């Protein structure tokens, strides 16, 4: 009764693995350029190569979609209140099966929920954390209901339309998000996701616990990274998260002219911030 993950290895190496956890509603490929930049920049600094992984979440990319039973069962409204915990266990199981005790966990958006839950359930497996464009709070009742409605629509019709807003831009968005290249790439990636997998991740996120209490328990080094034009996790949201981590040292990086998917929009800037974190623990 465990969740199965599909791991993607950008490179092998020595030392503590860097585990990149992608956002919704795409898969690990959002990390491609950032992972390459991290590897290249580390080499330029004369560092030995370290492992860089980016597992697909359940229902994303090649990640198998868990059964309701393996997800911990549905709440009466259809949310998976145990789904995030089951997924956090699976990520740590993947790490340990490869022979490692700790990782540098990097999570963007929904990936940030995951790595905070790893910290809550398995603090001994955390060498460092990088929270990118994310939040610690649980969903409001309205947002929870919206996620479940999207899940039901995706499952019943096979549509991707309810989440295609992630590929759209407004005049308030960053230069890159307003580009045709961004729209085309994210439209393609979203359409390549199984609709049932989008639904699973929505149900999991809807049922996740509030993780604000976790912040003060973190003692490992932390990087906080966000885009200045992120509509959901701007600096005004991310700075209080950094401030709440009172038991550790936190470096905060604001990436300018950047939206929610900072690692895709400005991969080198994010890679530089991640490398600084790696150097604190490797």
Short mmCIF file of C-alpha atoms in Angstrom, two decimals:
data_model
loop_
_atom_site.label_atom_id
_atom_site.label_comp_id
_atom_site.label_asym_id
_atom_site.label_seq_id
_atom_site.Cartn_x
_atom_site.Cartn_y
_atom_site.Cartn_z
CA UNK A 1 0.00 0.00 0.00
CA UNK A 2 2.65 2.46 -1.07
CA UNK A 3 2.80 5.15 -3.73
CA UNK A 4 5.14 4.47 -6.63
CA UNK A 5 7.29 7.23 -8.14
CA UNK A 6 9.07 7.54 -11.47
CA UNK A 7 12.52 9.07 -10.92
CA UNK A 8 14.36 11.13 -13.53
CA UNK A 9 18.11 11.42 -13.04
CA UNK A 10 19.76 14.48 -14.55
CA UNK A 11 23.18 13.33 -13.39
CA UNK A 12 24.95 10.99 -11.03
CA UNK A 13 27.69 12.05 -8.66
CA UNK A 14 29.01 12.07 -5.13
CA UNK A 15 27.60 13.56 -1.98
CA UNK A 16 24.10 14.57 -1.04
CA UNK A 17 21.48 14.36 -3.81
CA UNK A 18 19.54 17.42 -4.88
CA UNK A 19 15.91 16.36 -5.34
CA UNK A 20 13.89 18.76 -7.50
CA UNK A 21 10.13 18.55 -6.96
CA UNK A 22 8.05 20.09 -9.73
CA UNK A 23 4.93 22.21 -9.64
CA UNK A 24 1.37 21.71 -10.88
CA UNK A 25 0.03 20.99 -13.49
CA UNK A 26 3.25 19.99 -15.30
CA UNK A 27 5.94 17.38 -14.67
CA UNK A 28 9.68 17.19 -14.01
CA UNK A 29 10.54 18.78 -17.35
CA UNK A 30 9.97 22.24 -15.92
CA UNK A 31 13.36 21.68 -14.22
CA UNK A 32 15.29 20.78 -17.40
CA UNK A 33 17.15 24.04 -17.98
CA UNK A 34 17.61 24.79 -14.29
CA UNK A 35 19.07 21.34 -13.62
CA UNK A 36 21.47 21.75 -16.54
CA UNK A 37 22.47 25.20 -15.26
CA UNK A 38 23.02 23.83 -11.75
CA UNK A 39 25.24 21.04 -13.07
CA UNK A 40 27.23 23.35 -15.34
CA UNK A 41 27.67 26.12 -12.78
CA UNK A 42 28.82 23.64 -10.12
CA UNK A 43 31.48 22.36 -12.52
CA UNK A 44 32.58 25.92 -13.28
CA UNK A 45 33.11 26.43 -9.56
CA UNK A 46 35.30 23.34 -9.39
CA UNK A 47 32.81 21.29 -7.42
CA UNK A 48 32.55 17.54 -7.70
CA UNK A 49 29.36 16.48 -9.42
CA UNK A 50 26.52 15.64 -7.06
CA UNK A 51 23.35 13.68 -7.91
CA UNK A 52 20.48 15.73 -9.31
CA UNK A 53 17.09 14.04 -9.51
CA UNK A 54 13.59 15.16 -10.45
CA UNK A 55 10.97 12.49 -9.78
CA UNK A 56 7.57 12.85 -11.42
CA UNK A 57 4.80 13.24 -8.89
CA UNK A 58 2.07 10.60 -8.97
CA UNK A 59 -0.10 11.29 -11.99
CA UNK A 60 2.46 13.61 -13.59
CA UNK A 61 4.62 12.68 -16.57
CA UNK A 62 5.42 9.01 -16.16
CA UNK A 63 4.37 8.89 -12.51
CA UNK A 64 1.78 6.16 -11.93
CA UNK A 65 -1.60 7.29 -10.59
CA UNK A 66 -2.16 5.75 -7.13
CA UNK A 67 -5.35 3.96 -6.22
CA UNK A 68 -7.69 5.56 -3.71
CA UNK A 69 -6.54 2.95 -1.18
CA UNK A 70 -2.85 3.70 -1.68
CA UNK A 71 -3.67 7.40 -1.42
CA UNK A 72 -5.05 6.84 2.07
CA UNK A 73 -8.71 6.98 1.10
CA UNK A 74 -10.98 9.85 0.11
CA UNK A 75 -12.70 12.26 2.44
CA UNK A 76 -16.45 12.65 2.05
CA UNK A 77 -15.91 15.59 -0.30
CA UNK A 78 -13.43 13.66 -2.46
CA UNK A 79 -10.15 15.09 -1.17
CA UNK A 80 -7.17 12.91 -0.29
CA UNK A 81 -6.37 14.09 3.23
CA UNK A 82 -3.56 11.51 3.50
CA UNK A 83 -2.29 11.91 -0.06
CA UNK A 84 0.50 14.40 0.67
CA UNK A 85 1.78 12.28 3.56
CA UNK A 86 1.78 9.14 1.41
CA UNK A 87 3.68 11.00 -1.31
CA UNK A 88 6.23 12.38 1.17
CA UNK A 89 6.85 8.85 2.42
CA UNK A 90 7.35 7.69 -1.17
CA UNK A 91 9.95 10.37 -1.89
CA UNK A 92 11.92 9.46 1.23
CA UNK A 93 11.61 5.74 0.40
CA UNK A 94 13.06 6.51 -3.05
CA UNK A 95 15.99 8.31 -1.45
CA UNK A 96 16.71 5.50 1.00
CA UNK A 97 16.35 2.79 -1.63
CA UNK A 98 19.16 4.51 -3.54
CA UNK A 99 21.38 4.31 -0.45
CA UNK A 100 21.11 7.88 0.82
CA UNK A 101 20.05 9.13 4.26
CA UNK A 102 19.51 12.80 3.40
CA UNK A 103 18.76 15.06 0.45
CA UNK A 104 18.69 18.71 -0.43
CA UNK A 105 14.99 19.07 -1.15
CA UNK A 106 13.90 21.70 -3.67
CA UNK A 107 10.18 22.25 -4.18
CA UNK A 108 8.38 24.70 -6.45
CA UNK A 109 4.72 25.52 -5.78
CA UNK A 110 3.02 22.15 -5.15
CA UNK A 111 6.53 20.75 -4.82
CA UNK A 112 6.98 23.10 -1.88
CA UNK A 113 4.03 21.47 -0.12
CA UNK A 114 5.75 18.14 -0.60
CA UNK A 115 9.12 19.14 0.81
CA UNK A 116 7.57 20.85 3.83
CA UNK A 117 5.73 17.61 4.52
CA UNK A 118 8.99 15.69 4.20
CA UNK A 119 10.36 18.05 6.85
CA UNK A 120 7.31 17.39 9.05
CA UNK A 121 7.39 13.59 8.73
CA UNK A 122 11.06 12.85 8.08
CA UNK A 123 13.25 15.71 9.38
CA UNK A 124 16.18 13.31 9.62
CA UNK A 125 16.14 13.05 5.80
CA UNK A 126 16.54 16.81 5.29
CA UNK A 127 20.04 18.22 4.67
CA UNK A 128 18.63 21.50 3.33
CA UNK A 129 15.44 22.94 1.84
CA UNK A 130 14.73 25.32 -1.02
CA UNK A 131 11.19 26.68 -1.08
CA UNK A 132 10.36 28.18 -4.47
CA UNK A 133 7.15 30.10 -5.27
CA UNK A 134 5.08 28.21 -2.72
CA UNK A 135 3.17 28.57 0.54
CA UNK A 136 2.73 26.73 3.83
CA UNK A 137 -0.97 27.36 4.39
CA UNK A 138 -3.69 24.83 3.60
CA UNK A 139 -6.38 25.71 1.09
CA UNK A 140 -9.37 27.80 2.07
CA UNK A 141 -12.73 26.04 1.94
CA UNK A 142 -13.45 27.82 -1.35
CA UNK A 143 -10.15 26.73 -2.92
CA UNK A 144 -10.55 23.17 -1.63
CA UNK A 145 -13.97 22.95 -3.26
CA UNK A 146 -12.61 24.43 -6.49
CA UNK A 147 -9.84 21.83 -6.66
CA UNK A 148 -12.28 18.97 -6.14
CA UNK A 149 -14.62 20.37 -8.82
CA UNK A 150 -11.68 20.53 -11.24
CA UNK A 151 -10.72 16.96 -10.36
CA UNK A 152 -14.25 15.73 -11.03
CA UNK A 153 -14.42 17.55 -14.37
CA UNK A 154 -11.04 16.20 -15.50
CA UNK A 155 -11.98 12.65 -14.52
CA UNK A 156 -15.44 12.69 -16.06
CA UNK A 157 -14.57 14.35 -19.38
CA UNK A 158 -10.81 13.87 -19.83
CA UNK A 159 -10.42 17.61 -20.29
CA UNK A 160 -7.37 19.73 -19.43
CA UNK A 161 -9.25 22.99 -19.86
CA UNK A 162 -9.77 23.78 -16.13
CA UNK A 163 -5.99 24.11 -15.61
CA UNK A 164 -5.01 25.70 -18.91
CA UNK A 165 -4.90 29.06 -17.17
CA UNK A 166 -1.37 28.14 -16.14
CA UNK A 167 -0.38 28.61 -19.79
CA UNK A 168 -2.16 31.95 -20.17
CA UNK A 169 -0.84 35.40 -19.35
CA UNK A 170 -2.11 38.88 -18.58
CA UNK A 171 -0.50 42.28 -18.98
CA UNK A 172 0.50 42.06 -15.31
CA UNK A 173 2.64 38.98 -15.87
CA UNK A 174 6.37 38.71 -16.50
CA UNK A 175 7.88 39.25 -19.93
CA UNK A 176 8.63 35.55 -20.34
CA UNK A 177 5.18 34.41 -19.28
CA UNK A 178 3.67 36.76 -21.86
CA UNK A 179 5.80 35.23 -24.62
CA UNK A 180 4.51 32.83 -27.28
CA UNK A 181 7.26 30.38 -26.32
CA UNK A 182 5.97 30.15 -22.74
CA UNK A 183 2.36 29.73 -23.81
CA UNK A 184 3.23 27.04 -26.36
CA UNK A 185 5.50 25.13 -23.99
CA UNK A 186 3.12 25.08 -21.05
CA UNK A 187 0.14 24.29 -23.26
CA UNK A 188 2.01 21.29 -24.64
CA UNK A 189 3.18 20.09 -21.23
CA UNK A 190 -0.28 20.39 -19.67
CA UNK A 191 -1.94 18.57 -22.57
CA UNK A 192 0.58 15.74 -22.19
CA UNK A 193 -0.50 15.06 -18.59
CA UNK A 194 -3.12 12.39 -17.97
CA UNK A 195 -6.37 14.07 -16.98
CA UNK A 196 -6.78 11.52 -14.16
CA UNK A 197 -3.32 12.46 -12.92
CA UNK A 198 -4.24 16.15 -12.82
CA UNK A 199 -7.29 15.12 -10.82
CA UNK A 200 -5.21 13.08 -8.36
CA UNK A 201 -2.90 16.00 -7.66
CA UNK A 202 -5.85 18.35 -7.18
CA UNK A 203 -7.48 15.97 -4.70
CA UNK A 204 -4.15 15.56 -2.86
CA UNK A 205 -3.55 19.31 -2.66
CA UNK A 206 -7.13 19.94 -1.54
CA UNK A 207 -6.71 17.60 1.40
CA UNK A 208 -3.23 18.65 2.52
CA UNK A 209 -2.70 19.90 6.07
CA UNK A 210 -1.66 23.39 7.06
CA UNK A 211 2.14 23.34 7.30
CA UNK A 212 2.81 26.71 8.91
CA UNK A 213 3.73 25.03 12.20
CA UNK A 214 6.52 23.16 10.41
CA UNK A 215 8.43 26.34 9.61
CA UNK A 216 9.71 27.02 13.12
CA UNK A 217 10.96 23.42 13.46
CA UNK A 218 13.39 23.62 10.53
CA UNK A 219 17.03 23.61 11.58
CA UNK A 220 18.64 22.73 8.24
CA UNK A 221 19.81 25.54 5.92
CA UNK A 222 17.06 27.03 3.75
CA UNK A 223 16.81 29.00 0.53
CA UNK A 224 13.61 30.90 -0.28
CA UNK A 225 13.19 31.82 -3.95
CA UNK A 226 10.34 33.61 -5.71
CA UNK A 227 9.48 35.73 -8.70
CA UNK A 228 8.61 39.36 -8.11
CA UNK A 229 5.58 38.99 -10.42
CA UNK A 230 4.37 35.66 -9.05
CA UNK A 231 0.59 36.15 -8.70
CA UNK A 232 0.18 33.53 -5.94
CA UNK A 233 3.52 33.46 -4.07
CA UNK A 234 5.10 36.90 -4.47
CA UNK A 235 7.70 38.29 -2.04
CA UNK A 236 4.88 39.52 0.22
CA UNK A 237 3.90 35.85 0.73
CA UNK A 238 7.37 34.32 0.72
CA UNK A 239 9.09 36.81 3.05
CA UNK A 240 6.87 35.88 6.04
CA UNK A 241 7.66 32.22 5.35
CA UNK A 242 11.37 33.04 5.54
CA UNK A 243 10.85 35.06 8.71
CA UNK A 244 8.93 32.21 10.37
CA UNK A 245 11.91 29.85 10.09
CA UNK A 246 13.47 31.12 13.30
CA UNK A 247 15.59 28.04 14.09
CA UNK A 248 17.75 28.21 10.97
CA UNK A 249 19.49 30.61 8.61
CA UNK A 250 17.52 31.50 5.48
CA UNK A 251 18.72 33.12 2.28
CA UNK A 252 15.97 34.77 0.24
CA UNK A 253 16.27 35.43 -3.48
CA UNK A 254 13.76 37.53 -5.40
CA UNK A 255 14.00 36.98 -9.16
CA UNK A 256 12.97 40.07 -11.08
CA UNK A 257 10.55 40.14 -14.02
CA UNK A 258 9.61 36.59 -13.05
CA UNK A 259 6.33 34.79 -12.46
CA UNK A 260 5.31 31.61 -10.67
CA UNK A 261 7.56 29.11 -12.46
CA UNK A 262 10.83 30.81 -11.57
CA UNK A 263 12.98 27.77 -12.35
CA UNK A 264 11.62 27.72 -15.90
CA UNK A 265 11.54 31.48 -16.51
CA UNK A 266 14.99 32.27 -15.07
CA UNK A 267 16.79 28.93 -14.71
CA UNK A 268 20.26 30.40 -14.17
CA UNK A 269 19.16 32.72 -11.37
CA UNK A 270 17.45 29.86 -9.57
CA UNK A 271 20.42 27.54 -10.20
CA UNK A 272 22.76 30.13 -8.67
CA UNK A 273 20.61 30.32 -5.54
CA UNK A 274 20.45 26.53 -5.33
CA UNK A 275 24.20 26.19 -5.77
CA UNK A 276 24.77 28.58 -2.87
CA UNK A 277 22.56 26.30 -0.76
CA UNK A 278 24.39 23.17 -1.93
CA UNK A 279 27.73 24.73 -0.97
CA UNK A 280 26.46 25.23 2.57
CA UNK A 281 26.00 21.49 3.09
CA UNK A 282 28.19 19.56 0.63
#
